[in-house]
PDB file of C-alpha atoms in Angstrom:
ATOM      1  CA  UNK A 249       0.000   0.000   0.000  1.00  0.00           C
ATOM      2  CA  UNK A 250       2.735   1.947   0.564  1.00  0.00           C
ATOM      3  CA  UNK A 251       4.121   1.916  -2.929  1.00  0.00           C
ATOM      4  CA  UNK A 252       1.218   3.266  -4.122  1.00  0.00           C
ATOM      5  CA  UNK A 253       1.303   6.130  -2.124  1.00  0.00           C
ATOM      6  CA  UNK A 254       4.827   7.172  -2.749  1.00  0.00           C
ATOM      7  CA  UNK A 255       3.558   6.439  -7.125  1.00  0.00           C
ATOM      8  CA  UNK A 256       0.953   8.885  -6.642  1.00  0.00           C
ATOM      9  CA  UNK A 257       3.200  11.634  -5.217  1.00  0.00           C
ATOM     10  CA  UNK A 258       6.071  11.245  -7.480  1.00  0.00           C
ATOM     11  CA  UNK A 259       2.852  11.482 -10.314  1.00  0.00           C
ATOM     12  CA  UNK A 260       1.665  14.386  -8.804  1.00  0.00           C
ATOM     13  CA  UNK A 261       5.118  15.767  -8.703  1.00  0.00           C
ATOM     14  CA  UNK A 262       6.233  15.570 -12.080  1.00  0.00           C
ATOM     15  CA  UNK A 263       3.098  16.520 -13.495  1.00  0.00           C
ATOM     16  CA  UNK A 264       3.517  19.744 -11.305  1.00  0.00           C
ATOM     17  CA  UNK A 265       6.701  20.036 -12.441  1.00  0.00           C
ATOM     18  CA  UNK A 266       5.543  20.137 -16.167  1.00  0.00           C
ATOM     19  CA  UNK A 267       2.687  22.572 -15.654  1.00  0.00           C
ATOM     20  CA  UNK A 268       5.288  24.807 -13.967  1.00  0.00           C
ATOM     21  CA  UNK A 269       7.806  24.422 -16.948  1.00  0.00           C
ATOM     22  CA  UNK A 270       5.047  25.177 -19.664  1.00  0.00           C
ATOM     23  CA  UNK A 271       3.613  27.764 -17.640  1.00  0.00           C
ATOM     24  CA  UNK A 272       6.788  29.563 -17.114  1.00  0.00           C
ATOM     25  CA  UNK A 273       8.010  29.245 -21.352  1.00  0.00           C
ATOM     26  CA  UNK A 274       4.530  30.720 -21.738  1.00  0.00           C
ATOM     27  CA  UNK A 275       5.245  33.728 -19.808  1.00  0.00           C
ATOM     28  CA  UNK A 276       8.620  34.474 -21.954  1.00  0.00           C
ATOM     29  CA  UNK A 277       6.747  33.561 -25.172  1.00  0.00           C
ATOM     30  CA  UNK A 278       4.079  36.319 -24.289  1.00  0.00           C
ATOM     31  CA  UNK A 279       1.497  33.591 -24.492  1.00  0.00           C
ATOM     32  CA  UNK A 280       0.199  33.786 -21.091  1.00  0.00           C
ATOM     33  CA  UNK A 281      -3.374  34.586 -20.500  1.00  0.00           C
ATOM     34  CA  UNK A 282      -4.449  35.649 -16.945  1.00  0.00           C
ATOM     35  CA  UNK A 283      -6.589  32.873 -15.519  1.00  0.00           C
ATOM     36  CA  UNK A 284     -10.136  33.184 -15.427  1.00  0.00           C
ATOM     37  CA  UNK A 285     -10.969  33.188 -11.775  1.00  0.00           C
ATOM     38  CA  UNK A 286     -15.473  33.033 -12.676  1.00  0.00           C
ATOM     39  CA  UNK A 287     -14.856  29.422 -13.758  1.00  0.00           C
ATOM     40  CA  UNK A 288     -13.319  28.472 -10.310  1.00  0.00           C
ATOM     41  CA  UNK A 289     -16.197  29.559  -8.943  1.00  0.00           C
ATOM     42  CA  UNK A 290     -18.505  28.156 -11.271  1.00  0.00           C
ATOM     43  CA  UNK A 291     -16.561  24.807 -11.274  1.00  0.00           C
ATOM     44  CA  UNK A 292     -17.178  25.508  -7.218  1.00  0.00           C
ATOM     45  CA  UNK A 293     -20.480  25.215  -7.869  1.00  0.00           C
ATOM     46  CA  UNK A 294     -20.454  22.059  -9.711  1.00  0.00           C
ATOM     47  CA  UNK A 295     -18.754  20.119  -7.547  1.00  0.00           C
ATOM     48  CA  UNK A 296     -20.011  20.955  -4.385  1.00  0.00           C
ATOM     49  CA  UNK A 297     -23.346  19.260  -4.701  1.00  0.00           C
ATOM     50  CA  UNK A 298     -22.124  16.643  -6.958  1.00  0.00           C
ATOM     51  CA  UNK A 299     -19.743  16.064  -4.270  1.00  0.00           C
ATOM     52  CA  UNK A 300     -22.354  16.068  -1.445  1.00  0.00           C
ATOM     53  CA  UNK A 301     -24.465  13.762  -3.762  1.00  0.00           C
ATOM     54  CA  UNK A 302     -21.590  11.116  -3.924  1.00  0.00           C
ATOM     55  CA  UNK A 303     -20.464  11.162  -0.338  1.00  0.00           C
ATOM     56  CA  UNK A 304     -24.156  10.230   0.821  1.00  0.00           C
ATOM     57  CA  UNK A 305     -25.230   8.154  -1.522  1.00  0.00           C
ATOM     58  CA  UNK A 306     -22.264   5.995  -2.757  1.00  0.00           C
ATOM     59  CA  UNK A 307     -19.149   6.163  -0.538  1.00  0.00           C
ATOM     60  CA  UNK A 308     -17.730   8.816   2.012  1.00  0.00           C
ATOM     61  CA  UNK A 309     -14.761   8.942   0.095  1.00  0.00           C
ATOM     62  CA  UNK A 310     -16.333  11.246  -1.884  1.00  0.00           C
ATOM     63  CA  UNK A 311     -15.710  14.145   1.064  1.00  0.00           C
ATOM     64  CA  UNK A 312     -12.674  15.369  -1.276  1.00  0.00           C
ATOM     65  CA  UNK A 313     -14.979  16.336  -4.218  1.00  0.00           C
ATOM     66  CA  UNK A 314     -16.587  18.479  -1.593  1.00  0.00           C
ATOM     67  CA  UNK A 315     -12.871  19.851   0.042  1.00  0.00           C
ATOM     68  CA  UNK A 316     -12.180  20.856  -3.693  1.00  0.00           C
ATOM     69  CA  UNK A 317     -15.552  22.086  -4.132  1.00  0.00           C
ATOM     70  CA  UNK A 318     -15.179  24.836  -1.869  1.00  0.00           C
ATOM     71  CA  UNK A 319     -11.906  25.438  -2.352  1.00  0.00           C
ATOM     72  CA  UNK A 320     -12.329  26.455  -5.529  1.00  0.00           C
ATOM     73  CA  UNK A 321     -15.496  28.713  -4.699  1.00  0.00           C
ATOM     74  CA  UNK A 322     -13.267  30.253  -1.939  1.00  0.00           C
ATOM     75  CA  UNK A 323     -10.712  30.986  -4.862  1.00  0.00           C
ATOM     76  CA  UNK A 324     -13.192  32.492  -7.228  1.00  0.00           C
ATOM     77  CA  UNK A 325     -14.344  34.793  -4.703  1.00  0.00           C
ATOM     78  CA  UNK A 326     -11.598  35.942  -3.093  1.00  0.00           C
ATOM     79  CA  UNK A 327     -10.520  36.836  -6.863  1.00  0.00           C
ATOM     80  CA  UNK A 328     -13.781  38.020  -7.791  1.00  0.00           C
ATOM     81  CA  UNK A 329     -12.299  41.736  -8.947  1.00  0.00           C
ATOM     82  CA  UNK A 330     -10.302  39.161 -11.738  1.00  0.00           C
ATOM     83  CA  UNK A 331     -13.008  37.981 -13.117  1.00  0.00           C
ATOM     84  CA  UNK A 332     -13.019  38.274 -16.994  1.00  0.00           C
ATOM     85  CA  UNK A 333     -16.611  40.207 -18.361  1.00  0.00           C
ATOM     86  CA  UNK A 334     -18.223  38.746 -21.104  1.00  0.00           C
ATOM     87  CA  UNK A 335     -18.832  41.108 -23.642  1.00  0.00           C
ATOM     88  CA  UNK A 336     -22.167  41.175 -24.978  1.00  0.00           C
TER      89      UNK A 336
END
C-alpha cells in the first residue's frame, strides 16, 4: 500500500513540475493569458453538490470532491475583482 502512495506523489510531482515548466516558457513567449478566476467559482459550484451527492449516496470517500468544491469557490471569490466580463 505503501508503494502506491509514494507512485501517486512522485505522479503528482512531475506533473507539477511540467505545468510549472510550460507555464513559465509561456510567460517568456508572451502567451500567457491571466486565468479566469469566474470558472473556479462556477466549477465551485459544480462540484459541491455533486460532491455532497456522492459522499451520501455511494461512498464517504467522496468528502474530497466536496474539500475541492469549496476550495475552488473560496478561490473564485476571493478573486472576484479578476473575473473576466463577457462582452455582450
Amino acid at each position: 500500500m505503501n508503494y502506491w502512495i509514494l507512485l501517486t506523489i512522485l505522479i503528482a510531482s512531475i506533473v507539477g513540475v511540467f505545468v510549472l515548466f510550460v507555464m513559465q516558457k509561456k510567460k517568456k513567449d508572451g502567451s500567457y493569458k491571466e486565468q479566469d478566476y469566474r470558472a473556479f467559482f462556477v466549477m465551485g459550484i459544480c462540484f459541491l453538490p455533486m460532491g455532497i451527492i456522492f459522499a451520501t449516496s455511494i461512498s464517504p470517500a467522496f468528502i474530497g470532491i466536496i474539500v475541492l468544491g469549496l476550495l475552488y469557490m473560496i478561490i473564485g471569490l476571493a478573486n472576484r475583482d479578476k473575473w473576466i466580463r463577457i462582452e455582450e
